[in-house]
Amino acid sequence: MTQVLEDDALAETLDAYRSELTGYCYRLLGGASDADDAVQETMLRAWRGHRNFEGRSTLRSWLYRIATNVCFDHLGSAAHRRERPMGLGAAQPPELDHFGETLAEDRWVEPVPDDAVLPRAGDPAQVAVGHESIRLAFVAALQHLPPRQRAVLVLREVLRWSAAETAQLLDMTVAAVNSALQRARATLEDKAPTPETTSRLPGEAWRDQLLERYLDAFERYDMDALVRLLREDACLNMPPYSMWVSGRRDVVAWMLGPGAACRGSRCIPVRANGSPSFGQYRHDPRGGYSAWGLVVLEADDAGLVSGITTFLDCAEWFPRFGLPLHLDD
């Protein structure tokens, strides 16, 4: 009986770190399912090895060390880094009647629910950094870094670990950590905004208002209203297809052309990747509406939509976000 109680207490203690570890692994790996698997393996290793934990570091640091090693093992065996369609080739003309090549799910940066990887409360500045650091563009940019630089940047600039703490975790010197961070920053300069810029971005209320305006225009399929919400250089892409279009004019042309079947869609807001997001349902000839895609909008600090990413594997993504696969009329 005593052993059962001890095991229950250990399980509860470890589980308290699941959300932040999932966020850490997601940033390193770029895939929600990979992050889940990495955290599960971390918990398993911690469970098996907890009796050997000597307390030379905090339990949190020990778990992060295990999670880092699990992620490094995965990254060392992965055949490809995860990407976005925009990183694989040139934009296509909007009049194409096909979505391009279909690539395997392990090639794409995947969406993740905010609640799975972010704290629900805390210091507003740190919460803002958390939201910025799971945006699709930033996570995709991280995938261009070598694994150790990736871990250094996330630990130092997202999780706010000190250089000494990071060095201890990664078995590096403080000088090596600082050097790796400088190289990581240089690589990311052209890939995505750094987390420090998040304090100047609007908060959740702003994202909710933008999503409300976008969904109002989209469900009415009012292109004039949508144009007013799109940046001039806005992009549209739909993993697992390699197709993407670039520029406000081409995005609208695609919506009125190959994407015209989206007219009359119904949408349910969700929280994904720190961004305005929703589940999209298209009319089902048999009745009601069928799941079509999980849409993540990227926006700038002026309140304009810069990217529309629709993840089309509904059987994978809708249950993860608590969305049904069918809506009644």
Short mmCIF file of C-alpha atoms in Angstrom, two decimals:
data_model
loop_
_atom_site.label_atom_id
_atom_site.label_comp_id
_atom_site.label_asym_id
_atom_site.label_seq_id
_atom_site.Cartn_x
_atom_site.Cartn_y
_atom_site.Cartn_z
CA MET A 1 0.00 0.00 0.00
CA THR A 2 2.86 2.36 0.87
CA GLN A 3 4.51 1.68 -2.49
CA VAL A 4 1.26 2.46 -4.32
CA LEU A 5 0.96 5.79 -2.51
CA GLU A 6 4.59 6.61 -3.29
CA ASP A 7 4.05 5.74 -6.95
CA ASP A 8 0.91 7.88 -7.11
CA ALA A 9 2.74 10.80 -5.52
CA LEU A 10 5.63 10.45 -7.98
CA ALA A 11 3.27 10.30 -10.95
CA GLU A 12 1.50 13.45 -9.76
CA THR A 13 4.81 15.25 -9.20
CA LEU A 14 6.12 14.36 -12.67
CA ASP A 15 2.84 15.20 -14.37
CA ALA A 16 2.99 18.74 -13.01
CA TYR A 17 5.84 19.37 -15.48
CA ARG A 18 4.12 17.82 -18.50
CA SER A 19 2.82 21.03 -20.07
CA GLU A 20 6.09 22.98 -19.93
CA LEU A 21 8.08 19.95 -21.09
CA THR A 22 5.68 19.51 -24.00
CA GLY A 23 6.24 23.14 -24.98
CA TYR A 24 10.00 22.68 -24.78
CA CYS A 25 9.98 19.52 -26.87
CA TYR A 26 7.56 21.03 -29.39
CA ARG A 27 9.86 23.98 -30.01
CA LEU A 28 12.84 21.67 -30.49
CA LEU A 29 11.07 19.10 -32.67
CA GLY A 30 8.45 21.15 -34.54
CA GLY A 31 5.82 18.41 -34.29
CA ALA A 32 2.99 18.06 -31.78
CA SER A 33 2.94 14.28 -31.97
CA ASP A 34 6.73 14.08 -31.71
CA ALA A 35 6.60 16.34 -28.65
CA ASP A 36 3.99 14.13 -27.00
CA ASP A 37 6.13 11.05 -27.65
CA ALA A 38 9.25 12.79 -26.33
CA VAL A 39 7.53 13.85 -23.11
CA GLN A 40 6.11 10.37 -22.61
CA GLU A 41 9.60 8.91 -23.01
CA THR A 42 10.95 11.55 -20.61
CA MET A 43 8.37 10.57 -18.00
CA LEU A 44 9.15 6.89 -18.48
CA ARG A 45 12.89 7.44 -18.05
CA ALA A 46 12.29 9.63 -15.00
CA TRP A 47 10.01 7.01 -13.48
CA ARG A 48 12.59 4.30 -13.99
CA GLY A 49 15.50 6.41 -12.78
CA HIS A 50 14.03 8.48 -9.98
CA ARG A 51 15.68 6.37 -7.27
CA ASN A 52 19.07 7.34 -8.73
CA PHE A 53 18.20 11.05 -8.68
CA GLU A 54 20.70 12.44 -6.16
CA GLY A 55 19.29 15.96 -5.91
CA ARG A 56 22.43 17.67 -7.22
CA SER A 57 20.11 19.75 -9.38
CA THR A 58 16.42 20.59 -9.09
CA LEU A 59 13.88 18.03 -10.24
CA ARG A 60 12.88 20.45 -13.00
CA SER A 61 16.46 20.68 -14.31
CA TRP A 62 16.81 16.90 -14.16
CA LEU A 63 13.63 16.44 -16.20
CA TYR A 64 14.77 19.02 -18.76
CA ARG A 65 18.09 17.18 -19.11
CA ILE A 66 16.24 13.94 -19.83
CA ALA A 67 13.87 15.69 -22.28
CA THR A 68 16.79 17.34 -24.07
CA ASN A 69 18.55 14.00 -24.54
CA VAL A 70 15.34 12.42 -25.83
CA CYS A 71 14.90 15.24 -28.36
CA PHE A 72 18.55 15.07 -29.44
CA ASP A 73 18.17 11.33 -30.01
CA HIS A 74 15.12 11.99 -32.17
CA LEU A 75 16.75 14.80 -34.15
CA GLY A 76 19.81 12.66 -34.76
CA SER A 77 17.70 9.93 -36.33
CA ALA A 78 15.27 12.14 -38.29
CA ALA A 79 15.66 11.97 -42.07
CA HIS A 80 14.36 15.50 -42.66
CA ARG A 81 13.90 18.67 -40.70
CA ARG A 82 10.33 19.88 -40.45
CA GLU A 83 9.46 22.75 -42.79
CA ARG A 84 6.63 24.83 -44.17
CA PRO A 85 5.56 24.90 -47.82
CA MET A 86 7.12 28.35 -48.15
CA GLY A 87 10.51 26.85 -47.36
CA LEU A 88 10.38 24.14 -50.02
CA GLY A 89 9.93 26.03 -53.28
CA ALA A 90 8.50 29.00 -55.13
CA ALA A 91 4.91 30.21 -54.80
CA GLN A 92 2.42 28.89 -57.35
CA PRO A 93 -0.11 30.81 -59.43
CA PRO A 94 -3.56 30.89 -57.82
CA GLU A 95 -5.39 29.42 -60.82
CA LEU A 96 -3.83 25.96 -60.36
CA ASP A 97 -6.59 23.38 -59.88
CA HIS A 98 -4.44 21.03 -57.78
CA PHE A 99 -2.74 21.37 -54.41
CA GLY A 100 0.70 20.15 -55.46
CA GLU A 101 2.74 17.30 -54.09
CA THR A 102 1.62 15.58 -50.89
CA LEU A 103 4.45 15.09 -48.42
CA ALA A 104 4.61 12.86 -45.34
CA GLU A 105 3.39 14.27 -42.05
CA ASP A 106 6.90 14.23 -40.55
CA ARG A 107 7.98 16.90 -43.07
CA TRP A 108 5.72 19.66 -41.73
CA VAL A 109 5.80 21.97 -38.75
CA GLU A 110 2.60 20.98 -36.97
CA PRO A 111 0.04 23.00 -35.00
CA VAL A 112 -0.28 22.70 -31.25
CA PRO A 113 -3.02 23.78 -28.80
CA ASP A 114 -1.96 26.70 -26.62
CA ASP A 115 -3.23 24.96 -23.48
CA ALA A 116 -0.99 21.95 -24.13
CA VAL A 117 2.25 23.93 -24.03
CA LEU A 118 1.68 27.30 -22.32
CA PRO A 119 0.92 28.26 -18.71
CA ARG A 120 -2.57 29.63 -18.18
CA ALA A 121 -1.31 32.50 -16.04
CA GLY A 122 1.87 34.23 -14.99
CA ASP A 123 3.92 37.33 -15.66
CA PRO A 124 2.33 39.07 -18.70
CA ALA A 125 5.69 39.64 -20.38
CA GLN A 126 6.64 35.98 -20.02
CA VAL A 127 3.21 34.87 -21.23
CA ALA A 128 3.73 37.05 -24.31
CA VAL A 129 7.12 35.44 -24.95
CA GLY A 130 5.45 32.04 -24.66
CA HIS A 131 2.86 32.90 -27.29
CA GLU A 132 5.46 34.29 -29.69
CA SER A 133 7.74 31.30 -29.28
CA ILE A 134 5.14 28.80 -30.50
CA ARG A 135 4.03 30.78 -33.54
CA LEU A 136 4.44 28.73 -36.69
CA ALA A 137 7.03 31.03 -38.26
CA PHE A 138 9.23 30.96 -35.17
CA VAL A 139 9.01 27.19 -34.68
CA ALA A 140 9.82 26.68 -38.37
CA ALA A 141 12.81 28.99 -38.06
CA LEU A 142 14.10 27.02 -35.06
CA GLN A 143 14.27 23.91 -37.23
CA HIS A 144 17.10 25.53 -39.24
CA LEU A 145 19.36 25.50 -36.17
CA PRO A 146 21.59 22.60 -35.13
CA PRO A 147 20.00 20.77 -32.16
CA ARG A 148 22.34 22.17 -29.51
CA GLN A 149 21.93 25.76 -30.72
CA ARG A 150 18.19 25.19 -30.82
CA ALA A 151 18.19 24.07 -27.19
CA VAL A 152 20.41 26.97 -26.10
CA LEU A 153 18.17 29.56 -27.73
CA VAL A 154 14.96 28.11 -26.30
CA LEU A 155 16.41 27.75 -22.81
CA ARG A 156 17.98 31.20 -22.75
CA GLU A 157 15.50 33.37 -24.61
CA VAL A 158 12.17 31.62 -24.20
CA LEU A 159 12.45 29.91 -20.81
CA ARG A 160 14.83 32.56 -19.41
CA TRP A 161 17.39 30.16 -17.99
CA SER A 162 20.70 31.73 -17.06
CA ALA A 163 23.84 30.99 -19.06
CA ALA A 164 25.20 29.02 -16.09
CA GLU A 165 22.02 26.92 -15.77
CA THR A 166 21.98 26.25 -19.51
CA ALA A 167 25.66 25.30 -19.49
CA GLN A 168 25.11 22.84 -16.65
CA LEU A 169 22.11 21.26 -18.37
CA LEU A 170 23.89 20.84 -21.72
CA ASP A 171 27.35 19.98 -20.33
CA MET A 172 28.84 23.10 -21.93
CA THR A 173 30.92 25.99 -20.66
CA VAL A 174 29.26 29.37 -20.17
CA ALA A 175 31.44 30.74 -22.97
CA ALA A 176 30.26 27.97 -25.29
CA VAL A 177 26.63 28.70 -24.41
CA ASN A 178 27.06 32.40 -25.18
CA SER A 179 28.78 31.61 -28.47
CA ALA A 180 26.04 29.14 -29.47
CA LEU A 181 23.40 31.74 -28.63
CA GLN A 182 25.08 34.37 -30.81
CA ARG A 183 25.27 31.94 -33.75
CA ALA A 184 21.61 30.95 -33.27
CA ARG A 185 20.51 34.58 -33.21
CA ALA A 186 22.44 35.29 -36.40
CA THR A 187 20.77 32.37 -38.19
CA LEU A 188 17.30 33.43 -37.07
CA GLU A 189 17.60 37.07 -38.06
CA ASP A 190 16.07 36.42 -41.47
CA LYS A 191 13.81 33.59 -40.36
CA ALA A 192 11.48 34.98 -37.69
CA PRO A 193 11.13 37.73 -35.07
CA THR A 194 12.97 37.04 -31.84
CA PRO A 195 10.93 36.40 -28.68
CA GLU A 196 12.02 39.73 -27.19
CA THR A 197 9.76 41.56 -29.63
CA THR A 198 6.63 39.98 -28.15
CA SER A 199 6.22 42.59 -25.42
CA ARG A 200 5.26 45.03 -28.18
CA LEU A 201 2.70 42.72 -29.75
CA PRO A 202 -0.98 42.98 -28.70
CA GLY A 203 -2.38 40.41 -26.31
CA GLU A 204 -5.10 37.79 -26.37
CA ALA A 205 -7.98 40.28 -26.53
CA TRP A 206 -6.49 41.70 -29.71
CA ARG A 207 -6.15 38.22 -31.23
CA ASP A 208 -9.76 37.45 -30.37
CA GLN A 209 -10.93 40.68 -32.02
CA LEU A 210 -8.94 39.98 -35.18
CA LEU A 211 -10.32 36.45 -35.37
CA GLU A 212 -13.87 37.74 -34.91
CA ARG A 213 -13.43 40.17 -37.81
CA TYR A 214 -11.82 37.55 -40.00
CA LEU A 215 -14.49 34.91 -39.35
CA ASP A 216 -17.27 37.41 -39.99
CA ALA A 217 -15.79 38.19 -43.41
CA PHE A 218 -14.84 34.58 -44.20
CA GLU A 219 -18.18 32.98 -43.33
CA ARG A 220 -19.92 35.58 -45.49
CA TYR A 221 -17.17 35.07 -48.09
CA ASP A 222 -16.91 38.82 -48.38
CA MET A 223 -13.69 39.31 -50.34
CA ASP A 224 -13.72 43.08 -49.94
CA ALA A 225 -13.76 42.70 -46.16
CA LEU A 226 -11.06 40.02 -46.30
CA VAL A 227 -8.83 42.20 -48.46
CA ARG A 228 -8.95 44.88 -45.78
CA LEU A 229 -7.63 42.33 -43.26
CA LEU A 230 -4.79 40.94 -45.39
CA ARG A 231 -1.29 42.29 -45.69
CA GLU A 232 -0.03 42.98 -49.20
CA ASP A 233 2.48 40.10 -48.88
CA ALA A 234 0.09 37.62 -47.20
CA CYS A 235 0.65 33.90 -47.93
CA LEU A 236 -1.73 30.95 -48.04
CA ASN A 237 -0.61 27.32 -47.61
CA MET A 238 -2.22 23.97 -46.85
CA PRO A 239 -0.07 21.18 -45.40
CA PRO A 240 0.34 18.31 -46.26
CA TYR A 241 0.37 19.83 -49.77
CA SER A 242 3.42 21.69 -51.02
CA MET A 243 1.29 24.32 -52.80
CA TRP A 244 1.33 27.90 -51.53
CA VAL A 245 0.40 31.26 -52.97
CA SER A 246 1.86 34.64 -52.15
CA GLY A 247 0.41 38.15 -52.17
CA ARG A 248 -3.00 39.49 -51.21
CA ARG A 249 -4.23 39.48 -54.81
CA ASP A 250 -3.26 35.83 -55.36
CA VAL A 251 -4.72 34.73 -52.01
CA VAL A 252 -8.08 36.24 -52.94
CA ALA A 253 -7.83 34.84 -56.49
CA TRP A 254 -7.27 31.37 -55.03
CA MET A 255 -10.25 31.74 -52.71
CA LEU A 256 -12.47 32.70 -55.64
CA GLY A 257 -11.00 30.00 -57.89
CA PRO A 258 -9.79 26.60 -56.64
CA GLY A 259 -10.87 27.43 -53.10
CA ALA A 260 -14.39 28.55 -53.98
CA ALA A 261 -15.85 25.43 -52.32
CA CYS A 262 -15.01 27.10 -49.00
CA ARG A 263 -17.89 29.51 -49.57
CA GLY A 264 -20.55 28.92 -46.93
CA SER A 265 -18.15 27.36 -44.42
CA ARG A 266 -18.85 27.27 -40.70
CA CYS A 267 -16.05 27.92 -38.22
CA ILE A 268 -15.28 27.27 -34.54
CA PRO A 269 -12.55 29.36 -32.86
CA VAL A 270 -9.70 27.55 -31.08
CA ARG A 271 -6.38 28.59 -29.52
CA ALA A 272 -3.39 27.33 -31.51
CA ASN A 273 0.23 28.44 -31.76
CA GLY A 274 -0.41 31.69 -29.93
CA SER A 275 -2.36 32.87 -32.97
CA PRO A 276 -5.97 33.48 -34.09
CA SER A 277 -7.15 30.02 -35.17
CA PHE A 278 -10.29 28.06 -36.00
CA GLY A 279 -11.66 24.77 -37.20
CA GLN A 280 -13.24 25.11 -40.65
CA TYR A 281 -16.20 23.00 -41.79
CA ARG A 282 -17.45 22.83 -45.36
CA HIS A 283 -20.97 21.93 -46.48
CA ASP A 284 -21.59 18.17 -46.59
CA PRO A 285 -23.96 17.06 -49.40
CA ARG A 286 -25.29 14.39 -47.04
CA GLY A 287 -26.24 17.05 -44.49
CA GLY A 288 -24.55 19.38 -42.08
CA TYR A 289 -20.90 20.33 -42.34
CA SER A 290 -17.77 18.17 -42.45
CA ALA A 291 -14.39 19.05 -41.02
CA TRP A 292 -12.16 20.60 -43.67
CA GLY A 293 -9.11 22.06 -41.97
CA LEU A 294 -7.56 23.59 -38.88
CA VAL A 295 -6.69 27.17 -39.82
CA VAL A 296 -3.94 29.16 -38.09
CA LEU A 297 -3.72 32.86 -38.94
CA GLU A 298 -0.48 34.76 -38.58
CA ALA A 299 -0.69 38.49 -38.03
CA ASP A 300 1.52 41.51 -37.58
CA ASP A 301 1.38 44.15 -34.87
CA ALA A 302 -0.72 46.37 -37.14
CA GLY A 303 -3.60 43.90 -36.99
CA LEU A 304 -3.22 42.56 -40.54
CA VAL A 305 -3.16 38.87 -41.47
CA SER A 306 0.19 37.89 -42.95
CA GLY A 307 -0.37 34.15 -43.30
CA ILE A 308 -3.18 31.61 -43.60
CA THR A 309 -2.16 28.01 -42.88
CA THR A 310 -4.81 25.31 -43.20
CA PHE A 311 -3.86 21.89 -41.86
CA LEU A 312 -6.01 19.43 -43.77
CA ASP A 313 -5.53 16.20 -41.81
CA CYS A 314 -8.74 16.69 -39.86
CA ALA A 315 -8.80 13.21 -38.29
CA GLU A 316 -5.49 14.08 -36.62
CA TRP A 317 -6.01 17.70 -35.67
CA PHE A 318 -9.68 18.18 -34.82
CA PRO A 319 -9.76 15.71 -31.89
CA ARG A 320 -6.52 17.19 -30.54
CA PHE A 321 -8.25 20.58 -30.35
CA GLY A 322 -11.51 19.20 -28.99
CA LEU A 323 -13.37 19.76 -32.26
CA PRO A 324 -16.02 17.41 -33.69
CA LEU A 325 -15.53 16.03 -37.18
CA HIS A 326 -19.10 16.92 -38.20
CA LEU A 327 -21.56 19.71 -37.46
CA ASP A 328 -25.31 19.44 -37.83
CA ASP A 329 -27.22 22.09 -39.78
#
